[in-house]
Short mmCIF file of C-alpha atoms in Angstrom, two decimals:
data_model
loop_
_atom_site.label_atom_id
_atom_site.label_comp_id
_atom_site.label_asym_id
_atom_site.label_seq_id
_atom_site.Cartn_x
_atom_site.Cartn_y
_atom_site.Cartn_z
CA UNK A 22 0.00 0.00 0.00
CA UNK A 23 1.09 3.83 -0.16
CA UNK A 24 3.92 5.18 2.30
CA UNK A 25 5.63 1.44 2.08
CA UNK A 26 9.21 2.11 0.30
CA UNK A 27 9.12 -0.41 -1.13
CA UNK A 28 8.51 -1.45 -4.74
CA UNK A 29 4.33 -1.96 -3.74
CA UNK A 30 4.48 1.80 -2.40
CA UNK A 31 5.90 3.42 -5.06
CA UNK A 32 3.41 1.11 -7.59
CA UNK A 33 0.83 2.30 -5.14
CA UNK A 34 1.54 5.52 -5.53
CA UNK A 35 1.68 5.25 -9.37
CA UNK A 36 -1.54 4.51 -9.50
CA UNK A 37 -3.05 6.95 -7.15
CA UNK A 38 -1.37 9.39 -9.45
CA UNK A 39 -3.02 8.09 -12.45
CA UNK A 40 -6.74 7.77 -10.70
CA UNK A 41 -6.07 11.63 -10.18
CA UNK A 42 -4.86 12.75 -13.16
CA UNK A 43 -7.92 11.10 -14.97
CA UNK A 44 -10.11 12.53 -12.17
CA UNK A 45 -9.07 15.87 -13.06
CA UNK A 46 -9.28 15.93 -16.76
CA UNK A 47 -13.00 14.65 -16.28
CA UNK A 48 -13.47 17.89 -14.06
CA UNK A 49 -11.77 20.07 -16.11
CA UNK A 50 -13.98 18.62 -19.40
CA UNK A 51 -16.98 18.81 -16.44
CA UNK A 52 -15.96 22.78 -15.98
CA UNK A 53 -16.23 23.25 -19.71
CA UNK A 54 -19.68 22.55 -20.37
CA UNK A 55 -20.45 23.98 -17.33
CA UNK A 56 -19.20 27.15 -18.79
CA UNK A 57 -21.31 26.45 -22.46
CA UNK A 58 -24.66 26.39 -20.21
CA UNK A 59 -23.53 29.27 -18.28
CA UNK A 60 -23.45 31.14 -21.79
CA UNK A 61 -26.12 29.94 -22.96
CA UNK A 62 -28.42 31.04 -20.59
CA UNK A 63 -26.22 34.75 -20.61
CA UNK A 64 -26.99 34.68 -24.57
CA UNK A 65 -31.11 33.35 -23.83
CA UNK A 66 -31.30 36.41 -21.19
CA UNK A 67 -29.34 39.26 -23.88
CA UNK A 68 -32.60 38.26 -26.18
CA UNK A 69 -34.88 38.92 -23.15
CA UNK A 70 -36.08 35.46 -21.82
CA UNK A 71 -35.63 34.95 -18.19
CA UNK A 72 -32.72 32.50 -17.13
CA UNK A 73 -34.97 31.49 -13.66
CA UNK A 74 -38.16 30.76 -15.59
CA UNK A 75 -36.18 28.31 -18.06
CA UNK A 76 -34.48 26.50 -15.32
CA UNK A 77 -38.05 26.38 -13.75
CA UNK A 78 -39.19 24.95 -17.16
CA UNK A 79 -36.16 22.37 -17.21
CA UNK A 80 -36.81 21.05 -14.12
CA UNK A 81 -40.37 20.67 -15.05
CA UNK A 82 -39.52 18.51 -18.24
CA UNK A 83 -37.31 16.27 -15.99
CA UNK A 84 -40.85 15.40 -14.37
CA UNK A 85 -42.98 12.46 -15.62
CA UNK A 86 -45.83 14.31 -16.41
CA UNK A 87 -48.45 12.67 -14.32
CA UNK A 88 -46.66 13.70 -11.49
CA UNK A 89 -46.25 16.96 -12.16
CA UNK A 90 -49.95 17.42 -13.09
CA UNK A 91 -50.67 15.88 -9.43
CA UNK A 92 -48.14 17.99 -7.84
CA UNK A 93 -49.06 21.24 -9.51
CA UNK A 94 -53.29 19.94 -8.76
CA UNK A 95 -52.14 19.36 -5.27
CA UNK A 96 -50.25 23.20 -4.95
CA UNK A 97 -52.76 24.84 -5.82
CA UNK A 98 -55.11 23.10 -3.30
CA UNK A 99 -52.84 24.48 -0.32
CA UNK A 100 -52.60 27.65 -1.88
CA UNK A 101 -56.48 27.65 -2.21
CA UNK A 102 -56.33 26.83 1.92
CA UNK A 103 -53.19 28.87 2.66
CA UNK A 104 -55.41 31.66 1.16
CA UNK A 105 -53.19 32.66 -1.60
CA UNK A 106 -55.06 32.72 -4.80
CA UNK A 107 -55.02 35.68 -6.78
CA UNK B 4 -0.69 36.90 17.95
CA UNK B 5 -0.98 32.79 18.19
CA UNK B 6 1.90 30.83 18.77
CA UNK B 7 3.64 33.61 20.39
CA UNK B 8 4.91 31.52 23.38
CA UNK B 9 4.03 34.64 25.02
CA UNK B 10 1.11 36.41 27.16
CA UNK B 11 -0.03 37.81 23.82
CA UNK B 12 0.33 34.52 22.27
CA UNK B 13 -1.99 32.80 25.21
CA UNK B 14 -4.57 35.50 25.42
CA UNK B 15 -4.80 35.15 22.05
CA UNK B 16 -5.26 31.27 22.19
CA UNK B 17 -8.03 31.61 25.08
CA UNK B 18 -9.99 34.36 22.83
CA UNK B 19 -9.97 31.68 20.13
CA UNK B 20 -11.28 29.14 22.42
CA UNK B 21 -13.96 31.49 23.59
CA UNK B 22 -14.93 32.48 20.20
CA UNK B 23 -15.10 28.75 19.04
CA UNK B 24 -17.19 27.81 22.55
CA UNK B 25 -19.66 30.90 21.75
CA UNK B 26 -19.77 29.32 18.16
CA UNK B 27 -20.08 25.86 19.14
CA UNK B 28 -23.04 26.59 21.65
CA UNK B 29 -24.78 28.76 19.01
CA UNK B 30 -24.62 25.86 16.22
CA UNK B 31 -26.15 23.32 18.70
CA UNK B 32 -28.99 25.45 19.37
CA UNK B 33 -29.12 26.07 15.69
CA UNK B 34 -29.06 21.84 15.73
CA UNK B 35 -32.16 21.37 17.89
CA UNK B 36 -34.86 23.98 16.30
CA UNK B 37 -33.93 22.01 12.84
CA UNK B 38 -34.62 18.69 14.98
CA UNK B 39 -37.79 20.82 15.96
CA UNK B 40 -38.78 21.56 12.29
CA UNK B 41 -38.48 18.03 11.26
CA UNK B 42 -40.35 16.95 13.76
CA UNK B 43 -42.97 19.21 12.89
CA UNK B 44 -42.68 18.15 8.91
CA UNK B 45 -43.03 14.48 10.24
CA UNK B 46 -45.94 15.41 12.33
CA UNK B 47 -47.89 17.17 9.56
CA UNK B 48 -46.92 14.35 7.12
CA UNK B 49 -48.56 11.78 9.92
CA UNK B 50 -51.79 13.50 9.41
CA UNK B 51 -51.77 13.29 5.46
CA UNK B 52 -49.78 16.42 4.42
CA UNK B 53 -47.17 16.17 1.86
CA UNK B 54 -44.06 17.98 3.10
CA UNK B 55 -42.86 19.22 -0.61
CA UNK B 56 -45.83 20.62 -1.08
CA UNK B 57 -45.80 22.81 2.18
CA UNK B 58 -41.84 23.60 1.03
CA UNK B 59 -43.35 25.15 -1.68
CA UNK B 60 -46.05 27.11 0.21
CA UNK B 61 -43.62 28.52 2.85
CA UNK B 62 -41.04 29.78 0.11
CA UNK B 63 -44.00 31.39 -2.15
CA UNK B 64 -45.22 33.48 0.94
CA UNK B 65 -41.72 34.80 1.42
CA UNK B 66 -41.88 36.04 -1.83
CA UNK B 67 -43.83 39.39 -2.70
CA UNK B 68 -47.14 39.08 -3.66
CA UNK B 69 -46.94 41.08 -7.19
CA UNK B 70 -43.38 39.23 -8.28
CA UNK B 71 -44.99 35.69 -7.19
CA UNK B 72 -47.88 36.79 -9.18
CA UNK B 73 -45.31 38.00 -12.29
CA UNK B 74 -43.33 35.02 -12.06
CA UNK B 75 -46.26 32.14 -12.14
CA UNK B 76 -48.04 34.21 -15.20
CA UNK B 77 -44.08 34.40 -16.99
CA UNK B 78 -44.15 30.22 -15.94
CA UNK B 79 -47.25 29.63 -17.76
CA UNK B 80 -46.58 31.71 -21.03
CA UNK B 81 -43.04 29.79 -21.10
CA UNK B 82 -44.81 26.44 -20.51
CA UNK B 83 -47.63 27.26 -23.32
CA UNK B 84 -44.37 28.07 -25.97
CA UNK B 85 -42.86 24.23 -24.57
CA UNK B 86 -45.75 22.88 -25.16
CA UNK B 87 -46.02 21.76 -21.32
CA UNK B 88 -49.93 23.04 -20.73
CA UNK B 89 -52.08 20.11 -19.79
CA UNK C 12 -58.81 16.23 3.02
CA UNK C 13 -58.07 19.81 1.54
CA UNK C 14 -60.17 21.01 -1.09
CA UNK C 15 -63.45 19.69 0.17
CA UNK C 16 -66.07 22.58 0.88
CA UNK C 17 -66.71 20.87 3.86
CA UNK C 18 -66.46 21.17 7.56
CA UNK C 19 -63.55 18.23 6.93
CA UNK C 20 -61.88 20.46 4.17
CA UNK C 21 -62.11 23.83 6.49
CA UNK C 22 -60.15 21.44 8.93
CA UNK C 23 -57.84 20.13 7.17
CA UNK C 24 -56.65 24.04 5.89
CA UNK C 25 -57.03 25.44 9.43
CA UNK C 26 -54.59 22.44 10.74
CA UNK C 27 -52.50 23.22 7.26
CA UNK C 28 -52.17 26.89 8.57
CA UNK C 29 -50.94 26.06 11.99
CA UNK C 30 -48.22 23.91 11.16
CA UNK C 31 -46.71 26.50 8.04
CA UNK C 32 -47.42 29.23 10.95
CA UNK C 33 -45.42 26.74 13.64
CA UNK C 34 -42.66 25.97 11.01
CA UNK C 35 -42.55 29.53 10.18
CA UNK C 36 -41.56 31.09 13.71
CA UNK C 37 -38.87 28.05 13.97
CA UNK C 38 -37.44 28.78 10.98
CA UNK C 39 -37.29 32.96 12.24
CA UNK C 40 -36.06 31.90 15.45
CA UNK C 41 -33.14 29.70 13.22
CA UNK C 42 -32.41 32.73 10.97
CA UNK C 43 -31.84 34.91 14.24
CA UNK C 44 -29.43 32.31 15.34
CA UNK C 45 -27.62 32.30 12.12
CA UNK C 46 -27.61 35.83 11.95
CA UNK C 47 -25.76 35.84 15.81
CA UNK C 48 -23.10 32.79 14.64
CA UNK C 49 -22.38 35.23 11.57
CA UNK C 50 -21.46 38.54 13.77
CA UNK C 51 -19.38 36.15 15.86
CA UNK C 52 -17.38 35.31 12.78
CA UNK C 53 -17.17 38.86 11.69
CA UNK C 54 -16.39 39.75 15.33
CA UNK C 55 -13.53 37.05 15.61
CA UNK C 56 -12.42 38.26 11.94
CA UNK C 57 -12.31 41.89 13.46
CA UNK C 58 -9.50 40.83 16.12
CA UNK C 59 -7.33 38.82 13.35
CA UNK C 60 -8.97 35.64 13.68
CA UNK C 61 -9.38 33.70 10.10
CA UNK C 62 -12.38 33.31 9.69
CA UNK C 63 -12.09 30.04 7.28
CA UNK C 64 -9.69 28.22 10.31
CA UNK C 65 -11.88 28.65 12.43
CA UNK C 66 -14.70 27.10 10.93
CA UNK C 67 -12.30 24.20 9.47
CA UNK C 68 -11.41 23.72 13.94
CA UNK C 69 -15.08 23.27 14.46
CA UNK C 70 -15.39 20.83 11.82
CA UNK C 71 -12.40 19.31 13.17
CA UNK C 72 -13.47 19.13 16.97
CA UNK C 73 -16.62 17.57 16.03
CA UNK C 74 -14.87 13.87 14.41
CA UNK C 75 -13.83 11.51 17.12
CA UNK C 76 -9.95 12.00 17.57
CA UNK C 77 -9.19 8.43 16.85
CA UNK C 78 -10.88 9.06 13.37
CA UNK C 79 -9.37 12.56 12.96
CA UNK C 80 -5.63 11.14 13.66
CA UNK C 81 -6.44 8.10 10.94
CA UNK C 82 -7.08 10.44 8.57
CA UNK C 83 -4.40 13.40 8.79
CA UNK C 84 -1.96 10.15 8.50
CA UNK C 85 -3.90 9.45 5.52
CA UNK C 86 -3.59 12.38 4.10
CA UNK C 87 -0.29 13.03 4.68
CA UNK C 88 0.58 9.54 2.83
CA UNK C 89 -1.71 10.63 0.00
CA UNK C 90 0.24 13.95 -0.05
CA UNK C 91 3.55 12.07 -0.09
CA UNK C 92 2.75 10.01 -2.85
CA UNK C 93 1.51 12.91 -5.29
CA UNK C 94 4.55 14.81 -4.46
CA UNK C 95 3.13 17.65 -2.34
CA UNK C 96 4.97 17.48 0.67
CA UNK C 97 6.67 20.95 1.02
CA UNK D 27 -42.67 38.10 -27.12
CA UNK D 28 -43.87 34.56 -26.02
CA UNK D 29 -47.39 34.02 -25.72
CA UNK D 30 -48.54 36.71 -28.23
CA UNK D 31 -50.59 35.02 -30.76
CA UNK D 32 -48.19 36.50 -33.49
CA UNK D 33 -45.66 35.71 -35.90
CA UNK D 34 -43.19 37.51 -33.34
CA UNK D 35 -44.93 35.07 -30.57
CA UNK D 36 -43.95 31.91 -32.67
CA UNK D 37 -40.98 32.91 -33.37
CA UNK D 38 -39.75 33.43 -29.36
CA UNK D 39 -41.41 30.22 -28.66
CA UNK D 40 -39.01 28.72 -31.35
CA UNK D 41 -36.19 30.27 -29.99
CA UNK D 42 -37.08 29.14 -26.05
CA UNK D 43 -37.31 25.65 -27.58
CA UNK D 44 -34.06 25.43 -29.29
CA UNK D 45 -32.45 27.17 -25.94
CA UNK D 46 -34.00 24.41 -24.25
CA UNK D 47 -32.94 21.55 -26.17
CA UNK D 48 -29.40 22.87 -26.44
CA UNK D 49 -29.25 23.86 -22.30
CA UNK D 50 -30.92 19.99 -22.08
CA UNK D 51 -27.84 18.23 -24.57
CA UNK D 52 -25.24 20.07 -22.67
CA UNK D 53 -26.62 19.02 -18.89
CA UNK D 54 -27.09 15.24 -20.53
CA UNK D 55 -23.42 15.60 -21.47
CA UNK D 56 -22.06 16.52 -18.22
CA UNK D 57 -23.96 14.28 -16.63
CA UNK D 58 -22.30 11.48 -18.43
CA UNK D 59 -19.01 12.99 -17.34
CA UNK D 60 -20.33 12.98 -13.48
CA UNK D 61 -20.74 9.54 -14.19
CA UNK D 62 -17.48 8.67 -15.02
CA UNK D 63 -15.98 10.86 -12.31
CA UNK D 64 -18.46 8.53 -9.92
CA UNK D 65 -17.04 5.10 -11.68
CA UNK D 66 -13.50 6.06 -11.31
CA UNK D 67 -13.97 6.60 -7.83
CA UNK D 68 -15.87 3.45 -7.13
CA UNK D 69 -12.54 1.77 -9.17
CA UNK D 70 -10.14 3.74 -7.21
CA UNK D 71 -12.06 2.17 -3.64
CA UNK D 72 -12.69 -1.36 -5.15
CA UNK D 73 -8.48 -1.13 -4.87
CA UNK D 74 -8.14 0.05 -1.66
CA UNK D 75 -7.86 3.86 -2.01
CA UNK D 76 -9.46 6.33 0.48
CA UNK D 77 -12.00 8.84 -2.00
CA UNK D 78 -12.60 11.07 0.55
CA UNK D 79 -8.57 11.78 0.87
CA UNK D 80 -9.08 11.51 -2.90
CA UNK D 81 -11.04 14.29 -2.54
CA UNK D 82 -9.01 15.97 -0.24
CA UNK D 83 -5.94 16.04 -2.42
CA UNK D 84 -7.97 17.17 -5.53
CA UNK D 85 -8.84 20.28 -3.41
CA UNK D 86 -5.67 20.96 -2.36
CA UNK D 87 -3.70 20.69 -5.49
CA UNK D 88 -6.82 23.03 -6.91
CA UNK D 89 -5.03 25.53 -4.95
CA UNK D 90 -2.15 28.33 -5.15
CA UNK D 91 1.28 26.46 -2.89
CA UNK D 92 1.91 29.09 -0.63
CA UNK D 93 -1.61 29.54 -0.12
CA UNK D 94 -1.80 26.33 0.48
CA UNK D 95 0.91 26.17 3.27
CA UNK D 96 0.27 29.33 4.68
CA UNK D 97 -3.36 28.21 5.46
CA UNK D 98 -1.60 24.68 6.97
CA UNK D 99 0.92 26.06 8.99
CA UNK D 100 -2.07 28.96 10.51
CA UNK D 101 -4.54 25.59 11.03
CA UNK D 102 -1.44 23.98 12.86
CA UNK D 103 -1.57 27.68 15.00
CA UNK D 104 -4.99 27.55 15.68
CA UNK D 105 -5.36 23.81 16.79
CA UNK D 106 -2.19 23.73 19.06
CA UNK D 107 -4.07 26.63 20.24
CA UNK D 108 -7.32 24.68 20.95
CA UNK D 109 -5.46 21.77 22.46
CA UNK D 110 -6.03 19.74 19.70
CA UNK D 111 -2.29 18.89 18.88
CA UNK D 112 -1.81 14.77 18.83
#
């Protein structure tokens, strides 16, 4: 195992090295599109769409649709009791 | 400063201790009202409540009433334009 | 259950009110908390304290020493291995 | 703008859509890289490596060297300070 000088440590260590270095790249790559959304939602708000209501409306589509039917039938129930319709 | 093997340096060690003891005893109390409020989201979900739903409810009413209002008409124009009315 | 326009459905929002209303003052009473922990920081930063060692101590003094000691050794083997010893 | 029964209406719908589907490709995409990231730590444990020191090193070497031992030697400060030297 690691910290052993001895021909296992070092091989140990060798591969430690390599899990990290392919760790990183994959977060590095990870960063990048990261940065492509980030845009993309800077270049959807310069044409005057708001960046919370599409995140709202991604989330949404992530839903199966029954569910979000019952969830969003079920809101506005409490809402109704909460007394905040409008 | 710290680590001063000095008065300074021990005063300055005991006002870090203090500091982290105020800390500490503020974070615990901090602990048990979130014990308190999951308790209480248990409790109503006992009786037939569904918790996400009440999430919801308690972060619209923190929100103005006009920009909730603005934001759940913007929601429903984007989800006409995707298609997502039901 | 909520939604009836019954006696049943009145109950159900009345008993819907009181636990938001409940959840609400915890969650007040937790902000005020919050709000003390962060003047402590910002008094502690205010004498030289750092702000982010501080908060790395508390993490610290909350693991079981046995378990903290396994893993500084840990890390320090890790650290070995990838060549950032200093 | 959306939800005008227009030519200019269509046409923002359109353009919502394809910002969508293009936000939508690039979150699939970097999900498949979390992925990885996950399996290469699940590899790295099947052969006897710690993630969370994994983790640990990733952060550091994320960060500036003298940073980096400044902030160790002041967390050595602090917890000789708090008794909490082994």
């Amino acid at each position: 195992m690691i910290g052993h000088n001895s021909t296992a440590g070092s091989l140990a260590a060798d591969r430690l090295k390599a899990f990290v270095d392919r760790i990183e790249r994959l977060e590095e790559e990870k960063r990048g599109l990261q940065e492509d959304i980030k845009d993309l939602f800077t270049e959807a708000k310069g044409v005057g769409f708001d960046s919370k209501i599409i995140r709202i409306c991604l989330r949404l589509r992530k839903m199966d649709k029954a569910d979000r039917q019952e969830k969003e039938a079920k809101l506005k129930l409490y809402k109704t009791a909460m007394g905040m319709t409008d």
